[in-house]
Short mmCIF file of C-alpha atoms in Angstrom, two decimals:
data_model
loop_
_atom_site.label_atom_id
_atom_site.label_comp_id
_atom_site.label_asym_id
_atom_site.label_seq_id
_atom_site.Cartn_x
_atom_site.Cartn_y
_atom_site.Cartn_z
CA UNK A 1 55.26 -8.92 -41.43
CA UNK A 2 53.03 -6.14 -40.09
CA UNK A 3 54.55 -3.10 -40.31
CA UNK A 4 53.78 0.15 -38.55
CA UNK A 5 52.07 1.71 -41.28
CA UNK A 6 50.04 -1.44 -42.05
CA UNK A 7 48.74 -1.57 -38.40
CA UNK A 8 47.57 2.17 -38.34
CA UNK A 9 46.05 1.34 -42.00
CA UNK A 10 44.08 -1.72 -40.13
CA UNK A 11 43.17 0.68 -36.97
CA UNK A 12 41.84 3.30 -39.48
CA UNK A 13 39.67 0.83 -41.96
CA UNK A 14 38.61 -1.29 -38.54
CA UNK A 15 37.60 2.00 -36.31
CA UNK A 16 34.30 2.08 -37.71
CA UNK A 17 33.41 -1.45 -37.23
CA UNK A 18 34.86 -1.48 -33.78
CA UNK A 19 32.91 1.58 -32.73
CA UNK A 20 29.74 0.48 -34.12
CA UNK A 21 30.35 -3.17 -33.36
CA UNK A 22 28.15 -2.92 -30.32
CA UNK A 23 26.02 -5.85 -30.48
CA UNK A 24 22.28 -5.52 -30.76
CA UNK A 25 19.81 -8.08 -29.68
CA UNK A 26 16.13 -7.96 -30.82
CA UNK A 27 14.15 -8.83 -27.55
CA UNK A 28 11.54 -11.38 -28.42
CA UNK A 29 11.06 -13.23 -25.09
CA UNK A 30 9.67 -11.24 -22.02
CA UNK A 31 6.71 -11.01 -19.93
CA UNK A 32 4.52 -8.05 -18.63
CA UNK A 33 3.11 -7.78 -14.96
CA UNK A 34 1.40 -5.48 -12.86
CA UNK A 35 1.73 -5.05 -9.15
CA UNK A 36 0.80 -2.01 -6.64
CA UNK A 37 3.11 0.14 -4.42
CA UNK A 38 1.64 1.13 -1.43
CA UNK A 39 4.65 3.00 0.51
CA UNK A 40 4.06 6.53 1.61
CA UNK A 41 4.49 9.33 -0.83
CA UNK A 42 5.00 6.55 -3.71
CA UNK A 43 1.53 4.97 -4.18
CA UNK A 44 0.57 3.66 -7.47
CA UNK A 45 0.80 0.89 -10.02
CA UNK A 46 4.05 -0.75 -11.50
CA UNK A 47 3.95 -2.30 -14.80
CA UNK A 48 7.29 -4.41 -15.32
CA UNK A 49 8.49 -5.67 -18.73
CA UNK A 50 10.40 -8.76 -17.85
CA UNK A 51 13.32 -9.82 -20.01
CA UNK A 52 14.06 -13.56 -20.50
CA UNK A 53 16.92 -14.69 -18.41
CA UNK A 54 18.49 -16.08 -21.68
CA UNK A 55 19.31 -12.47 -22.45
CA UNK A 56 21.77 -12.20 -19.44
CA UNK A 57 23.56 -15.26 -19.67
CA UNK A 58 26.79 -13.65 -19.48
CA UNK A 59 26.17 -12.30 -16.08
CA UNK A 60 25.82 -8.70 -17.19
CA UNK A 61 22.94 -6.70 -16.18
CA UNK A 62 21.13 -3.63 -17.38
CA UNK A 63 23.33 -0.50 -17.25
CA UNK A 64 21.27 1.78 -14.87
CA UNK A 65 23.19 4.92 -15.06
CA UNK A 66 23.01 4.85 -19.12
CA UNK A 67 19.42 3.98 -19.06
CA UNK A 68 18.49 6.99 -16.86
CA UNK A 69 20.70 9.29 -19.02
CA UNK A 70 18.92 8.19 -22.07
CA UNK A 71 15.55 9.04 -20.59
CA UNK A 72 16.50 12.38 -20.62
CA UNK A 73 17.48 12.41 -24.42
CA UNK A 74 14.99 13.28 -27.29
CA UNK A 75 15.58 9.79 -28.57
CA UNK A 76 14.28 8.06 -25.95
CA UNK A 77 10.86 6.61 -27.05
CA UNK A 78 7.60 7.52 -25.70
CA UNK A 79 5.25 5.39 -23.50
CA UNK A 80 1.34 5.01 -23.49
CA UNK A 81 -1.37 3.01 -22.62
CA UNK A 82 -4.02 2.59 -25.45
CA UNK A 83 -7.06 0.73 -25.91
CA UNK A 84 -6.98 -2.61 -27.72
CA UNK A 85 -9.90 -2.18 -30.23
CA UNK A 86 -9.72 1.55 -30.94
CA UNK A 87 -6.12 2.55 -30.21
CA UNK A 88 -7.10 5.84 -28.11
CA UNK A 89 -4.85 6.71 -25.86
CA UNK A 90 -6.39 6.58 -22.08
CA UNK A 91 -2.63 7.44 -20.16
CA UNK A 92 -0.34 9.72 -21.76
CA UNK A 93 3.59 9.41 -21.44
CA UNK A 94 3.42 12.02 -19.00
CA UNK A 95 1.81 10.05 -16.42
CA UNK A 96 4.50 7.18 -16.81
CA UNK A 97 8.10 7.03 -15.58
CA UNK A 98 10.25 4.48 -17.01
CA UNK A 99 13.03 3.19 -15.04
CA UNK A 100 15.36 0.42 -15.24
CA UNK A 101 15.61 -2.67 -13.10
CA UNK A 102 18.33 -5.31 -13.04
CA UNK A 103 16.68 -7.49 -15.48
CA UNK A 104 13.49 -5.60 -16.55
CA UNK A 105 12.05 -2.29 -17.31
CA UNK A 106 9.69 -0.70 -14.55
CA UNK A 107 6.54 1.72 -15.67
CA UNK A 108 5.65 3.63 -12.65
CA UNK A 109 2.45 5.22 -12.85
CA UNK A 110 1.16 7.52 -9.65
CA UNK A 111 -2.53 7.28 -8.92
CA UNK A 112 -4.13 10.27 -10.29
CA UNK A 113 -7.07 11.61 -12.11
CA UNK A 114 -5.56 10.21 -15.48
CA UNK A 115 -4.72 6.83 -14.34
CA UNK A 116 -8.07 6.17 -12.22
CA UNK A 117 -9.24 4.69 -15.78
CA UNK A 118 -6.31 2.57 -16.05
CA UNK A 119 -7.05 1.28 -12.23
CA UNK A 120 -10.50 0.48 -13.31
CA UNK A 121 -9.38 -1.55 -16.41
CA UNK A 122 -7.23 -3.68 -13.98
CA UNK A 123 -10.25 -4.15 -11.65
CA UNK A 124 -12.70 -5.16 -13.92
CA UNK A 125 -10.56 -6.91 -16.68
CA UNK A 126 -13.45 -6.02 -19.33
CA UNK A 127 -11.36 -3.14 -21.35
CA UNK A 128 -8.67 -4.74 -23.26
CA UNK A 129 -5.29 -2.42 -23.61
CA UNK A 130 -1.67 -2.39 -24.64
CA UNK A 131 1.47 -0.74 -23.98
CA UNK A 132 2.20 1.61 -26.74
CA UNK A 133 5.92 2.42 -27.74
CA UNK A 134 6.27 5.26 -30.53
CA UNK A 135 9.80 3.81 -31.43
CA UNK A 136 11.84 0.88 -30.46
CA UNK A 137 13.31 0.86 -26.88
CA UNK A 138 17.08 0.37 -26.36
CA UNK A 139 18.44 -0.82 -23.45
CA UNK A 140 22.40 -1.35 -22.48
CA UNK A 141 23.76 -3.80 -20.55
CA UNK A 142 26.85 -3.47 -18.67
CA UNK A 143 28.99 -5.23 -21.36
CA UNK A 144 27.94 -3.02 -24.04
CA UNK A 145 25.46 -5.51 -25.37
CA UNK A 146 22.10 -3.45 -26.69
CA UNK A 147 18.77 -5.06 -26.38
CA UNK A 148 16.08 -3.69 -28.66
CA UNK A 149 12.41 -3.97 -27.95
CA UNK A 150 10.04 -3.57 -30.85
CA UNK A 151 6.77 -1.47 -30.33
CA UNK A 152 4.87 -4.50 -32.32
CA UNK A 153 6.21 -7.12 -29.89
CA UNK A 154 5.21 -5.10 -26.73
CA UNK A 155 1.94 -4.56 -28.20
CA UNK A 156 1.35 -8.37 -28.83
CA UNK A 157 2.66 -9.50 -25.54
CA UNK A 158 0.96 -6.96 -23.48
CA UNK A 159 -2.07 -6.95 -25.07
CA UNK A 160 -2.31 -10.77 -24.49
CA UNK A 161 -0.77 -10.75 -20.77
CA UNK A 162 -4.34 -10.48 -19.51
CA UNK A 163 -3.21 -8.10 -16.46
CA UNK A 164 -5.46 -7.27 -13.38
CA UNK A 165 -5.47 -6.48 -10.09
CA UNK A 166 -6.77 -9.02 -7.18
CA UNK A 167 -9.86 -7.31 -4.98
CA UNK A 168 -7.49 -7.02 -1.93
CA UNK A 169 -4.93 -5.21 -4.07
CA UNK A 170 -7.45 -2.70 -5.41
CA UNK A 171 -8.75 -2.05 -1.92
CA UNK A 172 -4.98 -1.59 -0.52
CA UNK A 173 -4.02 0.86 -3.18
CA UNK A 174 -7.16 2.84 -3.02
CA UNK A 175 -7.19 2.79 0.96
CA UNK A 176 -3.52 3.82 0.66
CA UNK A 177 -4.51 6.74 -1.60
CA UNK A 178 -6.85 8.12 1.14
CA UNK A 179 -9.59 5.47 0.34
CA UNK A 180 -12.34 6.23 -2.26
CA UNK A 181 -12.25 9.75 -1.12
CA UNK A 182 -9.19 11.08 -3.27
CA UNK A 183 -9.62 8.92 -6.17
CA UNK A 184 -13.62 9.06 -6.53
CA UNK A 185 -14.65 11.84 -4.16
CA UNK A 186 -16.41 13.96 -6.78
CA UNK A 187 -19.31 12.22 -8.25
CA UNK A 188 -22.94 12.22 -8.97
CA UNK A 189 -25.71 9.43 -9.38
CA UNK A 190 -29.24 9.16 -9.75
CA UNK A 191 -31.67 6.55 -10.01
CA UNK A 192 -34.68 4.67 -8.79
CA UNK A 193 -34.47 2.47 -5.69
CA UNK A 194 -36.76 -0.20 -5.21
CA UNK A 195 -38.30 -0.92 -1.69
CA UNK A 196 -34.92 0.33 0.49
CA UNK A 197 -36.54 2.63 2.55
CA UNK A 198 -38.23 1.79 5.74
CA UNK A 199 -41.73 1.61 4.41
CA UNK A 200 -40.46 -0.56 1.56
CA UNK A 201 -41.83 1.89 -0.82
CA UNK A 202 -39.88 3.07 -3.94
CA UNK A 203 -38.10 5.91 -4.10
CA UNK A 204 -36.31 8.11 -6.70
CA UNK A 205 -32.92 9.42 -5.37
CA UNK A 206 -29.86 11.67 -6.41
CA UNK A 207 -26.59 11.24 -4.65
CA UNK A 208 -23.83 13.73 -5.00
CA UNK A 209 -20.29 14.17 -3.48
CA UNK A 210 -17.93 16.89 -4.17
CA UNK A 211 -14.19 17.06 -2.83
CA UNK A 212 -11.89 19.55 -2.94
CA UNK A 213 -8.40 19.90 -1.51
CA UNK A 214 -8.32 23.42 0.23
CA UNK A 215 -4.70 23.05 1.11
CA UNK A 216 -2.12 20.10 1.03
CA UNK A 217 -3.66 17.22 3.21
CA UNK A 218 -6.80 19.21 3.96
CA UNK A 219 -9.98 18.29 1.81
CA UNK A 220 -13.66 19.78 2.28
CA UNK A 221 -16.47 17.72 1.33
CA UNK A 222 -20.11 18.40 0.44
CA UNK A 223 -22.55 15.38 -0.27
CA UNK A 224 -25.88 14.20 0.22
CA UNK A 225 -28.65 12.12 -1.14
CA UNK A 226 -31.98 13.63 -2.31
CA UNK A 227 -35.35 11.45 -2.35
CA UNK A 228 -38.59 11.94 -3.52
CA UNK A 229 -39.76 10.73 -0.55
CA UNK A 230 -38.74 13.51 2.18
CA UNK A 231 -38.80 11.36 5.11
CA UNK A 232 -36.36 8.51 3.49
CA UNK A 233 -33.88 7.93 6.22
CA UNK A 234 -31.28 7.74 3.53
CA UNK A 235 -32.18 11.34 2.78
CA UNK A 236 -29.56 13.92 3.95
CA UNK A 237 -26.90 16.65 3.22
CA UNK A 238 -23.30 16.64 4.56
CA UNK A 239 -20.77 19.32 4.66
CA UNK A 240 -17.19 18.41 6.10
CA UNK A 241 -15.35 21.77 5.99
CA UNK A 242 -12.66 19.84 7.31
CA UNK A 243 -11.00 16.72 6.60
CA UNK A 244 -7.39 16.41 7.55
CA UNK A 245 -4.81 13.80 6.48
CA UNK A 246 -7.65 11.42 4.73
CA UNK A 247 -4.32 10.39 2.55
CA UNK A 248 -2.91 8.91 5.72
CA UNK A 249 0.73 9.77 5.13
CA UNK A 250 0.81 10.24 8.88
CA UNK A 251 -0.80 8.23 11.36
CA UNK A 252 -3.37 11.40 12.44
CA UNK A 253 -6.53 11.61 11.12
CA UNK A 254 -9.14 14.61 11.61
CA UNK A 255 -12.61 15.15 10.24
CA UNK A 256 -15.49 17.81 10.96
CA UNK A 257 -19.07 17.39 9.63
CA UNK A 258 -22.48 19.04 9.86
CA UNK A 259 -25.08 16.82 8.52
CA UNK A 260 -29.05 17.53 8.35
CA UNK A 261 -31.80 15.26 7.06
CA UNK A 262 -33.79 16.10 4.07
CA UNK A 263 -36.92 16.79 5.98
CA UNK A 264 -35.29 18.85 8.88
CA UNK A 265 -36.37 16.27 11.41
CA UNK A 266 -32.61 15.70 12.53
CA UNK A 267 -29.30 17.87 12.78
CA UNK A 268 -26.13 17.36 14.24
CA UNK A 269 -22.50 18.29 14.07
CA UNK A 270 -20.03 15.65 14.71
CA UNK A 271 -16.11 15.35 14.58
CA UNK A 272 -13.54 12.63 14.59
CA UNK A 273 -9.82 12.64 15.46
CA UNK A 274 -7.77 9.44 15.50
CA UNK A 275 -3.91 8.83 16.05
CA UNK A 276 -2.21 5.59 15.58
CA UNK A 277 1.23 4.61 16.36
CA UNK A 278 3.81 1.93 17.86
CA UNK A 279 5.02 2.38 20.96
CA UNK A 280 8.40 0.72 22.63
CA UNK A 281 8.19 -2.79 24.14
CA UNK A 282 7.66 -2.74 27.58
CA UNK A 283 8.14 -6.20 28.51
CA UNK A 284 10.33 -9.02 27.32
CA UNK A 285 9.55 -12.69 28.39
CA UNK A 286 12.01 -14.45 25.73
CA UNK A 287 14.86 -15.12 28.47
CA UNK A 288 17.18 -14.51 25.96
CA UNK A 289 15.94 -16.80 23.13
CA UNK A 290 16.15 -14.93 19.62
CA UNK A 291 12.51 -14.16 18.84
CA UNK A 292 11.10 -11.26 17.24
CA UNK A 293 9.19 -8.94 19.56
CA UNK A 294 6.82 -6.76 17.72
CA UNK A 295 6.04 -3.56 19.51
CA UNK A 296 2.39 -2.65 20.49
CA UNK A 297 0.33 -0.87 18.04
CA UNK A 298 -2.09 1.51 19.48
CA UNK A 299 -4.92 3.25 18.15
CA UNK A 300 -6.38 6.48 20.27
CA UNK A 301 -9.55 8.25 18.74
CA UNK A 302 -12.38 10.65 19.90
CA UNK A 303 -15.84 10.81 18.46
CA UNK A 304 -17.97 14.04 19.47
CA UNK A 305 -21.55 14.26 18.55
CA UNK A 306 -23.95 17.58 19.11
CA UNK A 307 -27.57 17.14 17.94
CA UNK A 308 -28.98 20.70 17.48
CA UNK A 309 -32.41 19.20 16.03
CA UNK A 310 -34.31 15.79 16.88
CA UNK A 311 -37.33 14.37 17.77
CA UNK A 312 -35.52 12.19 20.30
CA UNK A 313 -35.61 14.27 23.41
CA UNK A 314 -32.98 12.47 24.95
CA UNK A 315 -30.46 13.34 22.37
CA UNK A 316 -31.35 17.05 21.32
CA UNK A 317 -29.21 19.77 22.13
CA UNK A 318 -27.04 17.01 23.91
CA UNK A 319 -23.07 16.30 23.25
CA UNK A 320 -22.03 12.81 23.29
CA UNK A 321 -18.18 12.31 23.32
CA UNK A 322 -16.58 8.58 22.71
CA UNK A 323 -12.90 8.40 23.48
CA UNK A 324 -11.45 4.96 22.64
CA UNK A 325 -8.14 3.04 22.96
CA UNK A 326 -7.08 0.04 20.62
CA UNK A 327 -4.12 -2.25 21.36
CA UNK A 328 -2.89 -5.07 19.61
CA UNK A 329 0.38 -6.78 21.34
CA UNK A 330 2.18 -9.88 20.38
CA UNK A 331 4.48 -10.95 23.03
CA UNK A 332 6.87 -13.90 22.58
CA UNK A 333 7.57 -15.88 25.60
CA UNK A 334 11.00 -18.35 25.91
CA UNK A 335 11.65 -20.21 22.61
CA UNK A 336 8.09 -21.25 21.46
CA UNK A 337 5.41 -19.63 23.76
CA UNK A 338 3.94 -16.35 22.74
CA UNK A 339 1.03 -14.33 24.14
CA UNK A 340 -1.76 -12.27 21.75
CA UNK A 341 -3.39 -9.40 23.49
CA UNK A 342 -6.20 -7.74 21.36
CA UNK A 343 -8.05 -5.27 23.35
CA UNK A 344 -10.55 -2.32 22.85
CA UNK A 345 -11.66 0.35 25.48
CA UNK A 346 -14.15 2.22 24.54
CA UNK A 347 -16.31 4.98 26.79
CA UNK A 348 -19.48 6.73 25.50
CA UNK A 349 -20.38 9.78 27.36
CA UNK A 350 -24.08 10.44 29.11
CA UNK A 351 -25.57 13.77 27.84
CA UNK A 352 -23.79 17.20 28.52
CA UNK A 353 -20.34 15.11 28.45
CA UNK A 354 -20.68 13.24 31.84
CA UNK A 355 -18.71 10.22 31.87
CA UNK A 356 -20.50 7.41 33.82
CA UNK A 357 -18.42 4.58 35.08
CA UNK A 358 -21.05 1.96 34.02
CA UNK A 359 -20.69 3.09 30.12
CA UNK A 360 -17.08 2.26 30.33
CA UNK A 361 -16.43 -0.74 28.06
CA UNK A 362 -13.46 -3.17 27.79
CA UNK A 363 -13.22 -5.85 25.68
CA UNK A 364 -10.67 -8.30 23.84
CA UNK A 365 -8.81 -11.56 23.49
CA UNK A 366 -5.71 -13.05 25.17
CA UNK A 367 -4.39 -16.22 23.75
CA UNK A 368 -1.39 -18.45 24.66
CA UNK A 369 0.14 -20.09 21.61
CA UNK A 370 2.61 -22.65 21.09
CA UNK A 371 4.56 -23.89 18.29
CA UNK A 372 4.86 -27.53 18.30
CA UNK A 373 8.26 -28.54 16.07
CA UNK A 374 8.00 -30.73 12.97
CA UNK A 375 4.06 -30.61 13.21
CA UNK A 376 3.03 -27.06 12.41
CA UNK A 377 0.55 -27.12 15.19
CA UNK A 378 -0.58 -24.88 18.15
CA UNK A 379 -1.84 -26.07 21.44
CA UNK A 380 -3.84 -22.69 22.35
CA UNK A 381 -5.70 -21.33 24.89
CA UNK A 382 -7.74 -17.92 24.69
CA UNK A 383 -9.55 -16.11 27.09
CA UNK A 384 -12.31 -13.60 25.76
CA UNK A 385 -13.30 -10.81 28.02
CA UNK A 386 -15.77 -7.90 27.62
CA UNK A 387 -18.94 -7.48 26.31
CA UNK A 388 -20.52 -8.19 22.94
CA UNK A 389 -20.46 -5.07 20.84
CA UNK A 390 -24.35 -5.73 19.85
CA UNK A 391 -26.19 -7.00 22.65
CA UNK A 392 -23.69 -5.55 25.30
CA UNK A 393 -23.96 -8.98 27.14
CA UNK A 394 -21.12 -9.58 29.24
CA UNK A 395 -19.39 -12.56 27.21
CA UNK A 396 -16.07 -13.79 29.25
CA UNK A 397 -15.10 -17.26 28.08
CA UNK A 398 -12.12 -19.46 28.37
CA UNK A 399 -11.10 -21.55 25.30
CA UNK A 400 -8.73 -24.73 25.47
CA UNK A 401 -7.54 -26.57 22.17
CA UNK A 402 -5.68 -27.56 19.72
CA UNK A 403 -5.37 -26.34 16.12
CA UNK A 404 -3.65 -28.01 13.30
CA UNK A 405 -2.85 -25.96 10.63
CA UNK A 406 -2.52 -28.19 7.31
CA UNK A 407 -1.60 -25.23 5.07
CA UNK A 408 1.51 -24.03 6.62
CA UNK A 409 3.82 -26.74 5.87
CA UNK A 410 6.78 -25.70 4.53
CA UNK B 1 25.66 3.27 -10.07
CA UNK B 2 26.36 -0.02 -8.96
CA UNK B 3 23.22 -2.40 -7.96
CA UNK B 4 22.88 -2.89 -4.35
CA UNK B 5 24.36 -5.77 -3.17
CA UNK B 6 22.82 -8.15 -0.43
CA UNK B 7 24.15 -7.16 2.36
CA UNK B 8 23.42 -3.39 1.63
CA UNK B 9 19.74 -4.58 1.54
CA UNK B 10 19.88 -6.82 4.20
CA UNK B 11 21.23 -3.61 6.25
CA UNK B 12 18.38 -1.50 5.14
CA UNK B 13 16.01 -4.36 6.04
CA UNK B 14 17.38 -5.00 9.60
CA UNK B 15 17.36 -0.82 9.88
CA UNK B 16 13.42 -1.05 8.94
CA UNK B 17 12.48 -3.93 11.19
CA UNK B 18 13.97 -2.20 14.50
CA UNK B 19 10.97 0.34 13.73
CA UNK B 20 8.51 -2.30 14.67
CA UNK B 21 10.16 -5.12 16.51
CA UNK B 22 12.99 -5.46 18.66
CA UNK B 23 15.26 -8.73 18.08
CA UNK B 24 18.71 -9.81 19.24
CA UNK B 25 19.96 -12.17 16.42
CA UNK B 26 19.81 -13.02 12.97
CA UNK B 27 16.46 -11.65 11.60
CA UNK B 28 16.27 -13.44 8.30
CA UNK B 29 14.44 -16.42 9.80
CA UNK B 30 11.28 -14.55 10.82
CA UNK B 31 7.99 -14.36 9.30
CA UNK B 32 5.53 -11.86 8.88
CA UNK B 33 2.48 -14.05 10.03
CA UNK B 34 1.83 -11.69 13.79
CA UNK B 35 2.41 -8.46 12.00
CA UNK B 36 -0.26 -5.81 12.60
CA UNK B 37 -1.14 -3.98 9.05
CA UNK B 38 0.22 -0.95 10.91
CA UNK B 39 3.57 -2.72 11.43
CA UNK B 40 3.51 -3.96 7.77
CA UNK B 41 2.90 -0.39 6.67
CA UNK B 42 5.56 1.33 8.88
CA UNK B 43 7.98 -1.36 7.53
CA UNK B 44 7.87 -1.10 4.12
CA UNK B 45 7.46 2.83 4.22
CA UNK B 46 11.02 2.49 6.07
CA UNK B 47 12.54 0.17 3.49
CA UNK B 48 11.13 2.48 0.62
CA UNK B 49 12.97 5.56 2.38
CA UNK B 50 16.17 4.02 3.19
CA UNK B 51 16.22 2.87 -0.53
CA UNK B 52 15.08 6.08 -1.63
CA UNK B 53 18.29 7.60 0.22
CA UNK B 54 20.47 5.86 -2.37
CA UNK B 55 18.57 6.33 -5.19
CA UNK B 56 16.50 3.06 -5.24
CA UNK B 57 13.16 1.88 -5.12
CA UNK B 58 11.41 -1.72 -5.09
CA UNK B 59 7.79 -2.41 -5.43
CA UNK B 60 6.17 -3.19 -2.19
CA UNK B 61 2.89 -3.02 -0.38
CA UNK B 62 1.06 -5.15 2.72
CA UNK B 63 -0.36 -7.53 0.23
CA UNK B 64 3.11 -8.27 -1.29
CA UNK B 65 4.38 -9.30 2.09
CA UNK B 66 2.19 -11.95 2.34
CA UNK B 67 3.80 -13.71 -0.36
CA UNK B 68 7.21 -14.03 1.54
CA UNK B 69 7.54 -17.14 3.69
CA UNK B 70 10.59 -14.89 5.84
CA UNK B 71 12.47 -11.92 5.86
CA UNK B 72 15.24 -13.93 3.81
CA UNK B 73 12.69 -14.28 1.02
CA UNK B 74 11.91 -10.54 1.11
CA UNK B 75 15.58 -9.59 1.17
CA UNK B 76 16.14 -11.83 -1.80
CA UNK B 77 13.37 -10.39 -3.81
CA UNK B 78 14.59 -6.57 -2.91
CA UNK B 79 18.10 -8.08 -4.49
CA UNK B 80 16.28 -8.76 -7.54
CA UNK B 81 13.71 -6.49 -7.87
CA UNK B 82 15.80 -3.20 -7.14
CA UNK B 83 14.59 -0.44 -9.24
CA UNK B 84 17.04 2.46 -9.96
CA UNK B 85 15.52 6.07 -9.81
CA UNK B 86 18.77 8.20 -10.49
CA UNK B 87 21.05 10.09 -8.13
CA UNK B 88 19.38 10.70 -4.77
CA UNK B 89 18.41 14.52 -4.33
CA UNK B 90 20.56 16.42 -2.50
CA UNK B 91 19.07 18.59 0.00
CA UNK B 92 21.36 21.64 1.09
CA UNK B 93 20.41 23.22 4.53
CA UNK B 94 20.88 26.52 5.00
CA UNK B 95 22.38 27.27 8.49
#
């Protein structure tokens, strides 16, 4: 019979086993993936270490608060990105933020100077690398189970994962980060161009671009191309003392530039202002059917040019202004129809800011669409209006046809 | 901190969708085929901001939206792939 003393003795002996009995599971099966994040103020790369589902069969997932608490302790391991052949670190732990998912660990990497080389590695695929850990990563689940990821296993899996980003992903993340301006804005390049000038003669060149941030969201740029042929059409200097919000964190973009050709034959000042927004819907043709009525996207812009020096007397000492308006509006009609309107209005002024009516241009497309149930096909009528942007010839036409899209079957 | 449940995430997605569109019923069946790039950007920015208020985030991009057949798939993705960033910052406004 178990006496009280025997029970207390049992607890005393078993306590170490109970308290240290937290099961530790060595993680062998996991994958490493990479993706981009382009939501505003959080633009960057995301590497996910995704644990196999077999580690979560009891239904418990990662204890997120325990993970965040452990990050702040000295015992938390350090992540780095290293070149595979040389083991050199090219992205330090200072640029990496580990965060918990339900069944994965995410490494958040903001796009900045140090991470540019990682972006290049993912773009080209020509630079093998792996994710380094200085000691095992311990991850607690909600039921107390502890997963242990070894540095050796992480190196093995990450180096063989063939991580890369598509061209479209690269374009989107670079564009989100303000285009090549902010990532690659400062560069110098020199070389010998073969037959790329008007005269088809060869020429040596030096191109440069320096970008600096004057204030938050305000950049200044100095750039140009110096050619061994003084009258090379590409040879010029450009100074942009004001570039506002090229990072596109808000819908306004502003840029002012001074530009002069190397041979001094042409000199001009120009500016651009752009504002993009979503306006409220002003029409509802659904008659009560539940349709997604996207709000109109409107882009308003204004370009201005002033030529202080030019061989063309028609533009010399003249100002030209170009206000423009783009609209995208998708309008659902009843249960199955929709109208899509995409239009552009553009009005280039004559010299000295004279806006002549005949210079106003309106181009666009209006299409009527219909979803045929079960067949994934659309009967479409389309009316295009306005002028060809290159030849300025009027080009109004009506097209009626049937499109069957074989790739949209669900 | 409890992981966000599907209803909570659906509410966030619905609120974000209202920034770019109007609708009068269940929105999970809608797809992104007619979204302008600017619709997509405003939409994912709003989702990110609403998740951040609760201390969470999820990997999103315009390219990512193309992989979802409809909004239901997007909601399911966020449920499975939400990331905990820690307690949200508390901003104290001095009056």
